[in-house]
PDB file of C-alpha atoms in Angstrom:
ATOM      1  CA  UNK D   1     -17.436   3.139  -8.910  1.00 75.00           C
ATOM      2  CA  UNK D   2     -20.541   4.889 -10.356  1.00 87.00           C
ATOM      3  CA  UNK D   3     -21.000   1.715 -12.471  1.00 94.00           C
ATOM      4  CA  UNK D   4     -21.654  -0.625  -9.724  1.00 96.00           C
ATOM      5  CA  UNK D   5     -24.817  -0.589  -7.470  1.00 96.00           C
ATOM      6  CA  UNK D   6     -25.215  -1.886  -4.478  1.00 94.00           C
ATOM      7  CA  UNK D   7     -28.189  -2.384  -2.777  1.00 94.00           C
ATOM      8  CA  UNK D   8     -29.013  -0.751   0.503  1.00 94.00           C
ATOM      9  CA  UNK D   9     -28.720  -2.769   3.959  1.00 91.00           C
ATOM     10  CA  UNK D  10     -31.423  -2.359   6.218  1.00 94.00           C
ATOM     11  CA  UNK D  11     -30.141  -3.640   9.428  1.00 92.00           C
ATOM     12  CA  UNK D  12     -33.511  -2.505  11.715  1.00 95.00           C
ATOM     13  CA  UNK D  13     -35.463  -5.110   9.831  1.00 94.00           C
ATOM     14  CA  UNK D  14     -32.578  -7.750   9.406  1.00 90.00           C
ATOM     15  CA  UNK D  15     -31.899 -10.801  11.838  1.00 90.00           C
ATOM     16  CA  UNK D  16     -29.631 -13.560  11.919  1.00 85.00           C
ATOM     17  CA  UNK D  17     -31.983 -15.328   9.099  1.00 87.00           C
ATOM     18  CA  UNK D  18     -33.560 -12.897   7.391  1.00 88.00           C
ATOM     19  CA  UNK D  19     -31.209 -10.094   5.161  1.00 84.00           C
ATOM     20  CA  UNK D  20     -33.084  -7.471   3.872  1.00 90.00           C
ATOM     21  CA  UNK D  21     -32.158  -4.908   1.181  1.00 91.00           C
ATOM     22  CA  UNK D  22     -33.104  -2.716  -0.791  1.00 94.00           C
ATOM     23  CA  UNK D  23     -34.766  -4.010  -4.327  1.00 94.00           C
ATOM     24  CA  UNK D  24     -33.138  -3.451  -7.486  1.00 94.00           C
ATOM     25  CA  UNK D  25     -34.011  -2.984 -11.416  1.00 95.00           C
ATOM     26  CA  UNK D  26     -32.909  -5.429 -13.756  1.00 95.00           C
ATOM     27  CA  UNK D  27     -32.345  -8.906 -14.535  1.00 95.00           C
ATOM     28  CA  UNK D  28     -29.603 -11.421 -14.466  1.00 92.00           C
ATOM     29  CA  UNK D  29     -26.264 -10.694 -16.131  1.00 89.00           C
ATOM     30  CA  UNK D  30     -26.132 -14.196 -17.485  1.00 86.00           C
ATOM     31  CA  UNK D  31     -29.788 -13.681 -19.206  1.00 90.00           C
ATOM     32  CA  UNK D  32     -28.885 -10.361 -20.452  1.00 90.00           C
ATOM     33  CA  UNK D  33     -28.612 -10.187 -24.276  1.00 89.00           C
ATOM     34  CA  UNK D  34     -27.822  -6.460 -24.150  1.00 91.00           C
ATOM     35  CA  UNK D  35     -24.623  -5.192 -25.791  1.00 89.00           C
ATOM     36  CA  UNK D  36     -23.357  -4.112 -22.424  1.00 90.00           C
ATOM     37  CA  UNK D  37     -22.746  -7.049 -20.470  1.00 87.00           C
ATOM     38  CA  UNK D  38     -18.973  -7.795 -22.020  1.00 85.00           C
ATOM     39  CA  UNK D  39     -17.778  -4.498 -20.438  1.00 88.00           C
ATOM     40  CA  UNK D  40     -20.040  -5.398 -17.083  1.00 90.00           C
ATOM     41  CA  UNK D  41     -18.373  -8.570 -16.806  1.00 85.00           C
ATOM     42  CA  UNK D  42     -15.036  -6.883 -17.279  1.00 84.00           C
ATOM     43  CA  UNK D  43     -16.074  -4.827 -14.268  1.00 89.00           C
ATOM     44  CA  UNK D  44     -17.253  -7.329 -12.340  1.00 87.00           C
ATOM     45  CA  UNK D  45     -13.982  -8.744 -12.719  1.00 83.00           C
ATOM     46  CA  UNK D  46     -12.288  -5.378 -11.327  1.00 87.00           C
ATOM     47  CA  UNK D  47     -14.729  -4.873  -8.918  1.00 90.00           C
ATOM     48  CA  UNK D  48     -13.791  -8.725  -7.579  1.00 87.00           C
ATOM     49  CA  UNK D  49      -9.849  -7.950  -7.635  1.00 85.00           C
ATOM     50  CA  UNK D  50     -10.623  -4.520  -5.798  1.00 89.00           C
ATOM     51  CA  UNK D  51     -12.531  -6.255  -2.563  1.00 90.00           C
ATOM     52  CA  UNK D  52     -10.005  -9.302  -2.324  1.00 86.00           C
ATOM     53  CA  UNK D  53      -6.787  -7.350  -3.255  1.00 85.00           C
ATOM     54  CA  UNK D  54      -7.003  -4.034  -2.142  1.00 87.00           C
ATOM     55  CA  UNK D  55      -9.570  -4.741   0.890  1.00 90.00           C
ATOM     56  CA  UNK D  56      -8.784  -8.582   1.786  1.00 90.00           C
ATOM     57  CA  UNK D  57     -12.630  -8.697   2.488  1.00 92.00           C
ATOM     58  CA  UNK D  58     -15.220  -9.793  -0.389  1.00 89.00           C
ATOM     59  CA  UNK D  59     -18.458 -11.130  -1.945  1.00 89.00           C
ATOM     60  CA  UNK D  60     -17.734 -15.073  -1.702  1.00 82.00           C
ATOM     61  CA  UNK D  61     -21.615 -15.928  -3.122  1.00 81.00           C
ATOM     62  CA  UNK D  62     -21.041 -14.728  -6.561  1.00 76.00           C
ATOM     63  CA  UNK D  63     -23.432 -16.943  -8.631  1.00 79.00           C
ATOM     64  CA  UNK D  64     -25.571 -16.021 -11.538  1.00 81.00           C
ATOM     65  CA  UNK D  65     -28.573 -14.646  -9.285  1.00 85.00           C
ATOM     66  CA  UNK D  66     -26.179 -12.575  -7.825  1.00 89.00           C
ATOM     67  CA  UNK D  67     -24.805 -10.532 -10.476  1.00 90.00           C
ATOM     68  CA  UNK D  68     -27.551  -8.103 -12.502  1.00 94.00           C
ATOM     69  CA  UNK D  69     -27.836  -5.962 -14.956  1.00 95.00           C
ATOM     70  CA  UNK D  70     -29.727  -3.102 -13.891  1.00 96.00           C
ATOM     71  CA  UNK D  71     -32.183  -1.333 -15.839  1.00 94.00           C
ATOM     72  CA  UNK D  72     -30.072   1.707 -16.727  1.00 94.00           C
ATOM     73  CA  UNK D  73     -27.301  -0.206 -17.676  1.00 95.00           C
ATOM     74  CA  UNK D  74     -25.000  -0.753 -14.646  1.00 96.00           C
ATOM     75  CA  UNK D  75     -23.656  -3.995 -12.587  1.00 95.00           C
ATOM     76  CA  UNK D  76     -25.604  -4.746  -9.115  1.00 96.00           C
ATOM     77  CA  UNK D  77     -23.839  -7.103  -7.040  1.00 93.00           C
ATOM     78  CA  UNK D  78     -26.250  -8.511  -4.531  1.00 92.00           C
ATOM     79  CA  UNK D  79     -26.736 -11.099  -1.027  1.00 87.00           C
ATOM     80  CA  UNK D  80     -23.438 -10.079   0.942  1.00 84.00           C
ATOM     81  CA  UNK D  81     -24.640 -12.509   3.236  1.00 79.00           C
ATOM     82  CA  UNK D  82     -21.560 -14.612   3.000  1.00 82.00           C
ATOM     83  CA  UNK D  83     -18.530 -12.319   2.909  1.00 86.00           C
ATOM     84  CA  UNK D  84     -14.864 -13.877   3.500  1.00 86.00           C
ATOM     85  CA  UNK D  85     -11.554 -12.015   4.853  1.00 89.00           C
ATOM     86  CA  UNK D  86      -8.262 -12.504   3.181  1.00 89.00           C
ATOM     87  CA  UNK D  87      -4.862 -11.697   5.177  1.00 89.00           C
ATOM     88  CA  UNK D  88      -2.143  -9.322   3.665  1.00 87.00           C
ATOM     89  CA  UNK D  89       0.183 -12.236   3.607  1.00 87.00           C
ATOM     90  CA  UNK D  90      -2.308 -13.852   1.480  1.00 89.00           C
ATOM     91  CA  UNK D  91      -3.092 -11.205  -0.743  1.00 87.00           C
ATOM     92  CA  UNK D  92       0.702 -10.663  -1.278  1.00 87.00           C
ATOM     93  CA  UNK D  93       1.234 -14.530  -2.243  1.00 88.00           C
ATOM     94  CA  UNK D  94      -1.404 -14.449  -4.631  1.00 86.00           C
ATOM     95  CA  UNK D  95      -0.061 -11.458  -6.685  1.00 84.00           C
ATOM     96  CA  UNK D  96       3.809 -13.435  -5.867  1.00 86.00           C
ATOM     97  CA  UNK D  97       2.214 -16.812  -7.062  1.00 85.00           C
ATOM     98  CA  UNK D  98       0.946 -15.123 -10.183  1.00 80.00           C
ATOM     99  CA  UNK D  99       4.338 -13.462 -10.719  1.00 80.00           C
ATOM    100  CA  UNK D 100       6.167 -16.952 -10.563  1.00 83.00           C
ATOM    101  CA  UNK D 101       3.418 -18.552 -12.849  1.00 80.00           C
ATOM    102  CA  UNK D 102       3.441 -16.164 -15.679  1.00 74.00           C
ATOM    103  CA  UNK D 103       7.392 -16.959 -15.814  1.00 76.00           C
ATOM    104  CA  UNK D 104       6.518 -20.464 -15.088  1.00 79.00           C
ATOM    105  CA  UNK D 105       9.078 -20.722 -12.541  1.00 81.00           C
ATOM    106  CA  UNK D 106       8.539 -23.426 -10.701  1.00 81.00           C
ATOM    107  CA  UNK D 107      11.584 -23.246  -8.364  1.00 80.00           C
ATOM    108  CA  UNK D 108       8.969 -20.839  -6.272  1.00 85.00           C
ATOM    109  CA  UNK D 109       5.910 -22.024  -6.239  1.00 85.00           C
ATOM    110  CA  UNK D 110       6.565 -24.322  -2.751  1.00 87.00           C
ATOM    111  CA  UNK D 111       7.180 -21.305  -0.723  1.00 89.00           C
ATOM    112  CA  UNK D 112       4.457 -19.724  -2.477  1.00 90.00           C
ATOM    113  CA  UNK D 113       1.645 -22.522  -2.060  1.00 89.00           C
ATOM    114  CA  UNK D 114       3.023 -22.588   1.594  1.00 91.00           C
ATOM    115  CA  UNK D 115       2.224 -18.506   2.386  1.00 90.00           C
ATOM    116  CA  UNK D 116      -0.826 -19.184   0.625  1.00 91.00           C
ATOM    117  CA  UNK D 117      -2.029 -21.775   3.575  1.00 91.00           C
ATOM    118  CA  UNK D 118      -1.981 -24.454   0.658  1.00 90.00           C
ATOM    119  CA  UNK D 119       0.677 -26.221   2.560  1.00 90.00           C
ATOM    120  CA  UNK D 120       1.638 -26.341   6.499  1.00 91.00           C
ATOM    121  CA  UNK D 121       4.772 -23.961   7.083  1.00 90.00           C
ATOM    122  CA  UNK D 122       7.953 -26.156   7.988  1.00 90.00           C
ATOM    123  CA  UNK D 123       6.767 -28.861   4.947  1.00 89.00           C
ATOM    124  CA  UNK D 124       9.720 -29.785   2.617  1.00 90.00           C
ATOM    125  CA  UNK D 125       8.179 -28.908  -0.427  1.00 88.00           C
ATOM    126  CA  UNK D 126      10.793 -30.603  -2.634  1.00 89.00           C
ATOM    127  CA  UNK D 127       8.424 -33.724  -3.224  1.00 88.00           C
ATOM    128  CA  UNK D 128       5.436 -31.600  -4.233  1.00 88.00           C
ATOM    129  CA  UNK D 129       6.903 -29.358  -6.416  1.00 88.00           C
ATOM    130  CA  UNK D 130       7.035 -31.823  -8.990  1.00 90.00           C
ATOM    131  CA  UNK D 131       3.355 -32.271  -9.448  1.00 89.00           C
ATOM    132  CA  UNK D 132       2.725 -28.697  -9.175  1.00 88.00           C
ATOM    133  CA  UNK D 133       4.963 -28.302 -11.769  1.00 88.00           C
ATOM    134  CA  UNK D 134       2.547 -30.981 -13.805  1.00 88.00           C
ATOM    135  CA  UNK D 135      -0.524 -29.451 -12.949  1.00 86.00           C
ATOM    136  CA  UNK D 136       0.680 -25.422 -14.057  1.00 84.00           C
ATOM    137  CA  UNK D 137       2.122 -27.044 -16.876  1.00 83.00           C
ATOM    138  CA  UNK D 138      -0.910 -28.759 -18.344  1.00 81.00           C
ATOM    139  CA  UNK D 139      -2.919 -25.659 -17.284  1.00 77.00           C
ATOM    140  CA  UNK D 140      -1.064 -23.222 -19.296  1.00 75.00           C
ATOM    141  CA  UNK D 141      -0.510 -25.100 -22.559  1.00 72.00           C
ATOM    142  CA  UNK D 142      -1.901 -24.124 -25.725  1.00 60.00           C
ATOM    143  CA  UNK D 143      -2.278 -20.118 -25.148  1.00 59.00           C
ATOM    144  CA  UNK D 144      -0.500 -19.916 -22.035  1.00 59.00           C
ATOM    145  CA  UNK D 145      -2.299 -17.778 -18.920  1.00 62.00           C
ATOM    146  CA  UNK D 146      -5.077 -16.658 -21.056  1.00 61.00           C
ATOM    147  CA  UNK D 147      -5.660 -20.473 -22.043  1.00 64.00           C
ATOM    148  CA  UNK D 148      -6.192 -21.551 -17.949  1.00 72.00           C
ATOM    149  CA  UNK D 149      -9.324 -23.118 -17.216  1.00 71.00           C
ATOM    150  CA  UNK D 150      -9.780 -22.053 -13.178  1.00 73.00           C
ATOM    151  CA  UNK D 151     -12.629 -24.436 -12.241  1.00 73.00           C
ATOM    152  CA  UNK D 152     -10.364 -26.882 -14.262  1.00 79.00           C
ATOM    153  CA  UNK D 153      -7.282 -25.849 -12.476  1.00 79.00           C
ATOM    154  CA  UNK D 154      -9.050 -26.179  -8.889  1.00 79.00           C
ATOM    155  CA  UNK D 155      -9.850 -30.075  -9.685  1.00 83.00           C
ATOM    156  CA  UNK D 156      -6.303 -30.450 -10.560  1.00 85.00           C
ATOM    157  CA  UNK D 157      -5.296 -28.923  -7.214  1.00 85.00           C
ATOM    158  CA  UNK D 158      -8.036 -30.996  -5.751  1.00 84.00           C
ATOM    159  CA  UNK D 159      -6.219 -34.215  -6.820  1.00 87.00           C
ATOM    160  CA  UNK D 160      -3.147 -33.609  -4.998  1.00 87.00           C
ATOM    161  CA  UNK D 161      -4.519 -33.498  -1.689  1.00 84.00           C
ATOM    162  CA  UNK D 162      -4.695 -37.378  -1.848  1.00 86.00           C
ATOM    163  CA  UNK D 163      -0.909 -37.901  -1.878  1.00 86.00           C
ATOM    164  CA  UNK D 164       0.587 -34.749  -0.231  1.00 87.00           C
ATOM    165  CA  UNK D 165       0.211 -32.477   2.740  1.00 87.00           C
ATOM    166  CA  UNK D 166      -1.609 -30.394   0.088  1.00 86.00           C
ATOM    167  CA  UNK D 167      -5.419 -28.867   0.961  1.00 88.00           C
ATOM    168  CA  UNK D 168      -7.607 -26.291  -0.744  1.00 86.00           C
ATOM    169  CA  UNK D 169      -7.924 -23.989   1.860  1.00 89.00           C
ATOM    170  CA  UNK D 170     -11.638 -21.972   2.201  1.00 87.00           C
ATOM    171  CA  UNK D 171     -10.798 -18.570   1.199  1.00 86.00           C
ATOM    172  CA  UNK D 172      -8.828 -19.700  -2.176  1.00 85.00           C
ATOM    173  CA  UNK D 173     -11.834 -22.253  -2.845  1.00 84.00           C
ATOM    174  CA  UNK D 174     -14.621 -18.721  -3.051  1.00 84.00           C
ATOM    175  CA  UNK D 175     -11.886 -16.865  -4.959  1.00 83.00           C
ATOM    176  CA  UNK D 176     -12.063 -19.756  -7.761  1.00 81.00           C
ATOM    177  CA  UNK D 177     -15.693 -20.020  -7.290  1.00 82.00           C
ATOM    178  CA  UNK D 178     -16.250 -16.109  -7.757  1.00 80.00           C
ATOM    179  CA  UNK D 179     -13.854 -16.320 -11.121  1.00 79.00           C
ATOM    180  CA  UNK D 180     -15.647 -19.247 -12.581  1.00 80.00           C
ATOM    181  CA  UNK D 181     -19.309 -17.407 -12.342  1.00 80.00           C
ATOM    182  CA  UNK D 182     -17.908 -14.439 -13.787  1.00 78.00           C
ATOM    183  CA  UNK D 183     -15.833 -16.299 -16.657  1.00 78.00           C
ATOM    184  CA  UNK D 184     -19.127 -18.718 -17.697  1.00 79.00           C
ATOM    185  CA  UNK D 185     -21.168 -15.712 -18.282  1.00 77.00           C
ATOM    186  CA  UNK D 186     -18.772 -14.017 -20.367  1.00 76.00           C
ATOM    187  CA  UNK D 187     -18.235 -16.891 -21.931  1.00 76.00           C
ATOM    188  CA  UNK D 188     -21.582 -16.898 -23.395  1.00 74.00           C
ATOM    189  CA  UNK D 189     -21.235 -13.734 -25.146  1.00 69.00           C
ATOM    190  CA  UNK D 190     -17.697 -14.209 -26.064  1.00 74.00           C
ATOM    191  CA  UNK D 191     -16.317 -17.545 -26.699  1.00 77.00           C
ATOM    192  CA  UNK D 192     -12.476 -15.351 -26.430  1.00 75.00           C
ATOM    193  CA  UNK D 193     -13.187 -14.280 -22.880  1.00 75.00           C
ATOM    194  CA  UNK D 194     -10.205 -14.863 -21.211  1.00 74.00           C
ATOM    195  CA  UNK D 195     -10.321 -13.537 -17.521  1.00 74.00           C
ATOM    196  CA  UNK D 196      -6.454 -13.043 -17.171  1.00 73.00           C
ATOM    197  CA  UNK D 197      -6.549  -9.912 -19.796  1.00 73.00           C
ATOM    198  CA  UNK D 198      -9.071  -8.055 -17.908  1.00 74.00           C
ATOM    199  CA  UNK D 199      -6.995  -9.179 -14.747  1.00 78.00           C
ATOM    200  CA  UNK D 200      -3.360  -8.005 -16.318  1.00 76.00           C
ATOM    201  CA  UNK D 201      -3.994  -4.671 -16.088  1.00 81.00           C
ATOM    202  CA  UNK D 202      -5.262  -4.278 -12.666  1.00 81.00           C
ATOM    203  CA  UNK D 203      -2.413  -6.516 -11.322  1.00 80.00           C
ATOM    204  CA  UNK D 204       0.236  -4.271 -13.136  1.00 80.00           C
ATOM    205  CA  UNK D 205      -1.195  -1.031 -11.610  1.00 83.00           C
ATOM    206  CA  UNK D 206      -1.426  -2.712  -7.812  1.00 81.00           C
ATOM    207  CA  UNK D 207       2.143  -3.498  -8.213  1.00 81.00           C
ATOM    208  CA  UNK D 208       3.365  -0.366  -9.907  1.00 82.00           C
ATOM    209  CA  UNK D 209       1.664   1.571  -6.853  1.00 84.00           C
ATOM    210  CA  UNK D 210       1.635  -0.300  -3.731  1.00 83.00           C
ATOM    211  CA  UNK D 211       4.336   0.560  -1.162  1.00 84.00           C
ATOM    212  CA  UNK D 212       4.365  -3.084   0.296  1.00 85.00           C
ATOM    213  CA  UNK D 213       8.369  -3.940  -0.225  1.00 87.00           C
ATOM    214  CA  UNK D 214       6.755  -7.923  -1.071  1.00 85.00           C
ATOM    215  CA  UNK D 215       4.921  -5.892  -4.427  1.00 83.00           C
ATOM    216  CA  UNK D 216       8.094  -3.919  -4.980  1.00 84.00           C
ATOM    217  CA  UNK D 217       9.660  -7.109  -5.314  1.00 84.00           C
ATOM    218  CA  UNK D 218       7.368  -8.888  -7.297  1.00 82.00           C
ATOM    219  CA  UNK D 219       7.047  -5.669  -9.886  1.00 78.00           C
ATOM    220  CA  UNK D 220      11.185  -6.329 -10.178  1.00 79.00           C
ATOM    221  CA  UNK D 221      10.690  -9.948 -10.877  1.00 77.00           C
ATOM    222  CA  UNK D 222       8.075  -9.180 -13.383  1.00 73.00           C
ATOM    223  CA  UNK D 223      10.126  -6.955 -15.164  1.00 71.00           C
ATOM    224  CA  UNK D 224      13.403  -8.276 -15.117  1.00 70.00           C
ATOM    225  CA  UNK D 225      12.326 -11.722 -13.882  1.00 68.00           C
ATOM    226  CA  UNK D 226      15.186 -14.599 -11.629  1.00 67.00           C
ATOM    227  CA  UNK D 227      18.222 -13.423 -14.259  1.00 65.00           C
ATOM    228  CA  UNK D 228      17.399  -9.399 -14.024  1.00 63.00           C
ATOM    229  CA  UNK D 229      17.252  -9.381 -17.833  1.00 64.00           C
ATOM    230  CA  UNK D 230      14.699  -6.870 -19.362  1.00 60.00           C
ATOM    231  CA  UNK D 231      12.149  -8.289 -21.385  1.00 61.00           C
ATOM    232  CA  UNK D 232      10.053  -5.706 -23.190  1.00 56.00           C
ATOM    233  CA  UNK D 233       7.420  -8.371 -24.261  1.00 60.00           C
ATOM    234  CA  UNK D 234       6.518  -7.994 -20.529  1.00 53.00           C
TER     235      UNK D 234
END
């Protein structure tokens, strides 16, 4: 990744309080009115999908300080002072959940929500399926995945914990956090951002690639989808 700095640790001088790093060039990505920062957002989205995808362990402070564009034109990520693991099981769900979602087939999406630690294993989903149904629904009208709104999405998903054995669980509440910093600023430069595009590509490769039988799986589903009926379109 010779487009992405990061800055140097320096552990000798670094306590429990105190992180220090090496000091980079540059200023913030979301101040930057260089031509640039469209194609360094779209690798800060990459670079995001690499750490919690293909390593299960990323940057979960992502905000605007964070993110800089340096002075010869590359993307610094900065403070990995708060870092967050991800399980395989998780990672696997998510790529599943988006799998399901993209077909919008709901039929899934309990088992899903349940390996993603959204809901306690043993739960009879049948009663929540419905509103998940509801809040997917509303989330992909008008434009379908490229139209979702994820810090929109995330209050939706909030609102169900009141009625069902439904919780936002810590990891999955960074993961929106890190897409919604990374969507606003692109959004400033490009009102037609839409995160899922620069996403698309990255997921396709993972599951064209990856050995895991669970992304071998998915890959089949995306292709041929529940009726194993090839849709080119895909």
């Amino acid at each position: 990744w010779p487009d992405v700095v990061i800055p140097k640790n320096y552990p000798e001088f670094t306590s429990r309080r105190v992180h220090v790093a090496e000091w980079i060039e540059g200023e913030k990505l979301s101040q930057s009115n260089e031509d640039d920062v469209g194609a360094l957002v779209n690798l800060g989205v990459i670079t995001y999908l690499t750490q919690l995808l293909d390593f299960g362990f990323f940057h979960a402070d992502p905000h605007p300080g964070n993110m800089m564009r340096t002075s010869d034109g590359k993307l610094a990520i900065l403070d990995f002072g708060l870092m967050t693991d991800i399980t395989d099981d998780q990672k696997y769900g998510m790529i599943e959940a988006i799998a399901h979602l993209l077909n919008r087939d709901y039929s899934e999406i309990g088992q899903d929500f349940i390996n993603l630690d959204f809901i306690p294993k043993g739960t009879d989903t049948t009663p929540i399926v419905p509103a998940l149904t509801k809040v997917f629904d509303a989330a992909l009208a008008g434009g379908g995945a490229k139209s979702i709104n994820f810090q929109e999405l995330a209050a939706d998903l909030a609102e169900i914990t009141f009625e069902y054995p439904f919780r936002i669980p810590p990891y999955f509440a960074l993961v929106i956090r890190a897409i919604g910093v990374l969507e606003g600023i692109a959004l400033v430069g490009n009102p037609n951002f839409a995160i899922i595009d620069e996403a698309y590509p990255y997921i396709a490769r993972r599951l064209m690639t990856d050995n895991s039988p669970r992304l071998k799986a998915a890959l089949r589903y995306m292709v041929y989808g529940r009726e194993g009926s090839f849709d080119a379109e895909k």
